[in-house]
């Protein structure tokens, strides 16, 4: 595993690089067979063998960092199932199930539900359309859920999540179709701090983010286009799409260590590191 170190000696006080558990689904049946986001081009070739190799490298990177990777069995006919983060949103041992916007992905929700139920998690059935961790994230240090809407998740699911978890939910409106899920435009760096791309959000949501997170690491258009915000951080180590070199540099300048992983094939489906990783929070 290639690891790029921060030049900052002192780590910010809010970090908790404890062992994480990640649910991932091998892209055994990966393909771009339909186009439901602007990154998907059904005429461009996709190398499923390379996708699997890149995915294994991502799983190995987590393991090398001391985290646990749990595997969800891929199913034929569900080419987007590799984006496991969309299947549910898990906090406090409760999995709030997904309900996909597009019919092509709807059966994935059943596969996730079955896995959560048989693996001993409490499962909350969704009433409203929501795409799991694609549009929800959690900041334990602030006890806050951040949630996106505008393209996939129905804003009514935000109130539903507040009810399921008994935690406040901050609603953020996404406005750029390339950044159709919250986790393509914003990610937690540690328990309290986030990184985000302001232009992906409506003016009111930008103001909200500025007020709540004055110490955020800000991404620019190039960082976002390289899927630099679709990272997974354990509070110290940030696993990030290798293409987003400039943004990785910014994160190192902010005191984090970066682990680049090449996920060029998964980008063709409109996702990267975070999309392929569902965090299971006990
Ligand atoms: C960050 N996450 C979870 C995602 N952005 N997911 C990627 C989903 C890609 C899929 N083709 C779709 O368009 O639904």
Coordinates of C-alpha atoms and ligand atoms in Angstrom, one line a residue:
X1 CA 0.0 0.0 0.0
X2 CA 1.4 3.4 -1.0
X3 CA 0.9 5.9 1.7
X4 CA 1.6 9.6 1.4
X5 CA 2.5 11.3 4.7
X6 CA 1.4 14.6 6.0
X7 CA 4.1 17.2 6.6
X8 CA 2.2 18.4 9.7
X9 CA 3.6 16.9 12.9
X10 CA 0.6 17.6 15.1
X11 CA -2.6 15.7 14.4
X12 CA -5.8 17.7 15.0
X13 CA -7.4 16.9 18.3
X14 CA -10.7 15.6 16.9
X15 CA -9.3 12.4 15.2
X16 CA -10.4 8.9 16.1
X17 CA -8.6 6.5 13.8
X18 CA -10.2 3.5 15.5
X19 CA -10.9 0.3 13.6
X20 CA -13.7 0.6 11.1
X21 CA -15.9 -2.0 9.5
X22 CA -16.7 -1.6 5.9
X23 CA -19.2 -3.5 3.8
X24 CA -18.1 -4.0 0.1
X25 CA -19.4 -5.8 -2.9
X26 CA -17.0 -7.2 -5.5
X27 CA -17.8 -5.9 -9.0
X28 CA -18.1 -9.4 -10.4
X29 CA -21.0 -8.4 -12.6
X30 CA -19.9 -4.8 -13.1
X31 CA -20.9 -3.1 -16.4
X32 CA -22.3 0.2 -17.7
X33 CA -25.6 -1.1 -19.2
X34 CA -27.7 2.0 -18.6
X35 CA -27.0 5.7 -18.0
X36 CA -28.5 7.2 -14.9
X37 CA -25.9 9.8 -14.2
X38 CA -23.7 12.0 -16.4
X39 CA -20.6 9.9 -15.9
X40 CA -22.2 6.7 -17.4
X41 CA -21.6 6.2 -21.2
X42 CA -23.0 2.9 -22.4
X43 CA -20.9 3.1 -25.5
X44 CA -17.6 3.3 -23.7
X45 CA -15.8 0.0 -23.0
X46 CA -15.6 -1.2 -19.3
X47 CA -13.0 -3.7 -18.2
X48 CA -14.7 -5.8 -15.5
X49 CA -11.6 -7.8 -14.8
X50 CA -9.6 -4.6 -14.1
X51 CA -12.5 -3.3 -12.0
X52 CA -12.2 -6.4 -9.8
X53 CA -8.5 -6.0 -9.5
X54 CA -8.8 -2.3 -8.5
X55 CA -11.6 -3.1 -6.1
X56 CA -9.4 -5.8 -4.4
X57 CA -6.6 -3.2 -4.1
X58 CA -9.1 -0.9 -2.3
X59 CA -10.2 -3.7 0.0
X60 CA -6.5 -4.5 0.7
X61 CA -5.8 -0.8 1.5
X62 CA -8.4 -0.9 4.2
X63 CA -7.1 -4.1 5.6
X64 CA -3.5 -2.8 5.6
X65 CA -4.8 0.2 7.6
X66 CA -6.2 -2.2 10.2
X67 CA -9.9 -2.0 9.2
X68 CA -12.3 -4.9 8.7
X69 CA -13.8 -5.6 5.3
X70 CA -17.0 -7.5 5.1
X71 CA -18.1 -8.8 1.8
X72 CA -21.6 -8.7 0.3
X73 CA -22.3 -11.3 -2.3
X74 CA -22.7 -9.7 -5.8
X75 CA -25.7 -10.7 -7.8
X76 CA -26.0 -11.2 -11.6
X77 CA -28.1 -8.6 -13.4
X78 CA -27.2 -5.8 -10.8
X79 CA -24.2 -4.1 -12.5
X80 CA -24.1 -1.2 -10.0
X81 CA -24.1 -3.4 -6.9
X82 CA -20.4 -2.6 -6.4
X83 CA -21.5 0.8 -5.1
X84 CA -22.3 -0.7 -1.8
X85 CA -22.6 2.6 0.0
X86 CA -26.0 3.1 -1.6
X87 CA -27.6 0.1 0.0
X88 CA -28.3 1.5 3.5
X89 CA -27.1 4.1 6.0
X90 CA -25.9 2.7 9.3
X91 CA -25.5 4.5 12.6
X92 CA -25.8 3.1 16.2
X93 CA -26.2 -0.4 14.9
X94 CA -29.3 0.5 13.0
X95 CA -29.4 0.1 9.2
X96 CA -31.9 2.5 7.6
X97 CA -32.6 0.8 4.3
X98 CA -32.4 2.3 0.8
X99 CA -35.1 2.8 -1.7
X100 CA -33.6 3.5 -5.1
X101 CA -34.8 6.3 -7.4
X102 CA -34.1 4.4 -10.6
X103 CA -35.9 1.0 -11.3
X104 CA -32.6 -0.5 -12.6
X105 CA -31.1 -0.4 -9.1
X106 CA -34.2 -1.2 -7.0
X107 CA -33.5 -4.9 -6.5
X108 CA -30.2 -4.0 -4.8
X109 CA -32.1 -2.7 -1.8
X110 CA -33.5 -6.2 -1.2
X111 CA -30.0 -7.8 -1.3
X112 CA -28.8 -5.3 1.3
X113 CA -31.9 -5.7 3.5
X114 CA -31.4 -9.5 3.5
X115 CA -27.7 -9.1 4.4
X116 CA -28.4 -6.7 7.3
X117 CA -31.3 -8.8 8.7
X118 CA -29.3 -12.0 8.6
X119 CA -26.2 -10.4 10.0
X120 CA -27.9 -9.3 13.1
X121 CA -28.4 -5.6 12.5
X122 CA -31.6 -3.7 13.4
X123 CA -33.2 -2.8 10.1
X124 CA -35.5 0.2 9.5
X125 CA -37.6 -0.1 6.4
X126 CA -37.7 3.1 4.4
X127 CA -40.9 4.8 3.3
X128 CA -39.2 7.4 1.1
X129 CA -36.7 7.2 -1.7
X130 CA -33.2 7.4 -0.4
X131 CA -29.8 6.1 -1.6
X132 CA -28.2 5.2 1.7
X133 CA -24.8 6.5 2.4
X134 CA -24.7 8.0 -1.0
X135 CA -26.8 10.9 0.4
X136 CA -26.2 10.5 4.2
X137 CA -23.2 10.8 6.3
X138 CA -22.5 11.1 10.0
X139 CA -20.2 13.2 12.1
X140 CA -19.9 11.5 15.6
X141 CA -18.1 14.5 17.2
X142 CA -21.0 16.8 16.3
X143 CA -23.7 14.0 16.6
X144 CA -25.0 15.3 13.3
X145 CA -26.2 13.6 10.2
X146 CA -25.6 15.5 7.0
X147 CA -28.0 14.6 4.1
X148 CA -28.2 15.5 0.4
X149 CA -31.3 15.9 -1.8
X150 CA -32.0 17.3 -5.3
X151 CA -31.2 14.3 -7.5
X152 CA -31.7 11.0 -5.8
X153 CA -32.8 11.1 -2.2
X154 CA -36.2 12.5 -1.5
X155 CA -36.0 15.3 1.1
X156 CA -38.7 13.6 3.1
X157 CA -36.3 10.8 3.8
X158 CA -34.2 13.3 5.8
X159 CA -37.1 13.6 8.4
X160 CA -37.5 9.9 8.2
X161 CA -33.8 9.4 9.1
X162 CA -34.0 11.8 12.0
X163 CA -36.9 9.7 13.3
X164 CA -35.0 6.4 12.8
X165 CA -31.8 7.6 14.5
X166 CA -33.1 10.2 16.9
X167 CA -30.4 12.6 15.7
X168 CA -30.5 16.0 14.0
X169 CA -30.3 15.9 10.2
X170 CA -28.9 18.8 8.2
X171 CA -30.5 19.0 4.8
X172 CA -28.3 20.1 1.9
X173 CA -29.5 20.7 -1.6
X174 CA -27.3 19.5 -4.5
X175 CA -27.5 21.4 -7.7
X176 CA -24.9 20.0 -10.1
X177 CA -26.0 16.7 -11.9
X178 CA -22.4 15.5 -11.9
X179 CA -22.5 15.5 -8.1
X180 CA -25.8 13.7 -7.8
X181 CA -25.0 12.1 -4.4
X182 CA -23.8 14.0 -1.3
X183 CA -20.8 11.7 -1.1
X184 CA -19.5 12.9 -4.5
X185 CA -19.3 16.5 -3.1
X186 CA -18.7 16.2 0.6
X187 CA -17.1 13.8 3.1
X188 CA -16.1 13.7 6.7
X189 CA -12.4 13.9 7.4
X190 CA -12.7 13.1 11.0
X191 CA -15.3 13.2 13.8
X192 CA -15.9 16.9 13.4
X193 CA -14.4 18.2 10.2
X194 CA -15.4 17.8 6.6
X195 CA -14.2 18.5 3.1
X196 CA -16.6 19.7 0.4
X197 CA -17.0 21.3 -3.0
X198 CA -19.2 24.4 -2.5
X199 CA -20.3 24.8 -6.1
X200 CA -22.2 21.4 -5.9
X201 CA -24.6 23.0 -3.4
X202 CA -27.5 25.5 -3.6
X203 CA -26.6 29.0 -2.1
X204 CA -28.5 28.4 1.2
X205 CA -26.8 25.1 1.7
X206 CA -23.4 26.6 1.0
X207 CA -24.1 29.2 3.7
X208 CA -25.2 26.5 6.1
X209 CA -21.9 24.6 5.4
X210 CA -19.8 27.8 5.9
X211 CA -21.5 28.5 9.2
X212 CA -21.3 24.9 10.5
X213 CA -17.9 24.1 9.2
X214 CA -15.6 27.1 9.1
X215 CA -12.5 24.8 9.2
X216 CA -13.6 22.7 6.2
X217 CA -11.1 21.7 3.5
X218 CA -12.5 23.3 0.4
X219 CA -12.3 21.5 -3.0
X220 CA -12.2 23.1 -6.4
X221 CA -13.8 22.0 -9.7
X222 CA -10.8 19.9 -10.7
X223 CA -10.7 18.2 -7.2
X224 CA -14.4 17.3 -7.5
X225 CA -14.1 16.1 -11.1
X226 CA -11.4 13.7 -10.1
X227 CA -13.8 12.3 -7.5
X228 CA -11.5 13.6 -4.8
X229 CA -14.4 14.1 -2.4
X230 CA -15.5 10.5 -2.8
X231 CA -13.0 9.5 -0.2
X232 CA -13.1 7.4 3.0
X233 CA -11.3 8.7 6.1
X234 CA -10.7 7.0 9.4
X235 CA -9.8 10.3 10.9
X236 CA -6.1 10.1 10.0
X237 CA -5.8 8.1 6.8
X238 CA -7.7 9.3 3.8
X239 CA -8.2 6.6 1.1
X240 CA -8.8 8.6 -2.1
X241 CA -9.1 8.1 -5.8
X242 CA -5.6 8.3 -7.3
X243 CA -6.7 10.7 -10.0
X244 CA -7.3 13.4 -7.4
X245 CA -3.6 14.2 -6.8
X246 CA -4.0 17.9 -6.2
X247 CA -6.8 17.4 -3.6
X248 CA -4.7 14.7 -1.9
X249 CA -2.0 17.3 -1.5
X250 CA -4.5 19.7 0.1
X251 CA -5.5 17.0 2.5
X252 CA -1.9 16.3 3.5
X253 CA -1.3 20.1 4.0
X254 CA -4.3 19.9 6.3
X255 CA -2.6 17.2 8.4
X256 CA -4.0 14.0 7.0
X257 CA -2.2 11.0 5.4
X258 CA -3.4 9.9 2.0
X259 CA -3.6 6.5 0.4
X260 CA -4.3 6.8 -3.3
X261 CA -6.2 3.9 -5.0
X262 CA -6.7 3.8 -8.7
X263 CA -10.5 3.2 -9.4
X264 CA -10.6 4.3 -13.0
X265 CA -13.1 1.6 -14.0
X266 CA -15.6 2.4 -11.2
X267 CA -15.5 6.0 -12.2
X268 CA -17.2 5.0 -15.5
X269 CA -20.2 4.1 -13.5
X270 CA -20.2 7.4 -11.6
X271 CA -18.5 6.4 -8.4
X272 CA -15.2 5.9 -6.6
X273 CA -13.8 5.0 -3.2
X274 CA -16.7 6.0 -1.0
X275 CA -19.4 4.7 -3.3
X276 CA -17.8 1.3 -3.0
X277 CA -17.7 1.4 0.8
X278 CA -20.5 1.3 3.3
X279 CA -19.4 2.1 6.8
X280 CA -21.0 -0.2 9.5
X281 CA -21.3 1.9 12.7
X282 CA -22.1 0.0 15.8
Ligands
LIG1 C1 -21.1 7.8 -3.8 N1 -22.0 6.9 -4.1 C2 -22.4 5.9 -3.2 C3 -22.3 7.0 -5.3 N2 -22.2 8.1 -5.8 N3 -22.7 5.9 -5.9 C4 -22.4 5.6 -7.2 C5 -23.6 5.1 -7.9 C6 -23.4 4.9 -9.3 C7 -24.5 4.3 -10.0 N4 -24.2 4.1 -11.4 C8 -25.7 5.3 -10.0 O1 -25.8 6.2 -10.8 O2 -26.6 5.1 -9.1

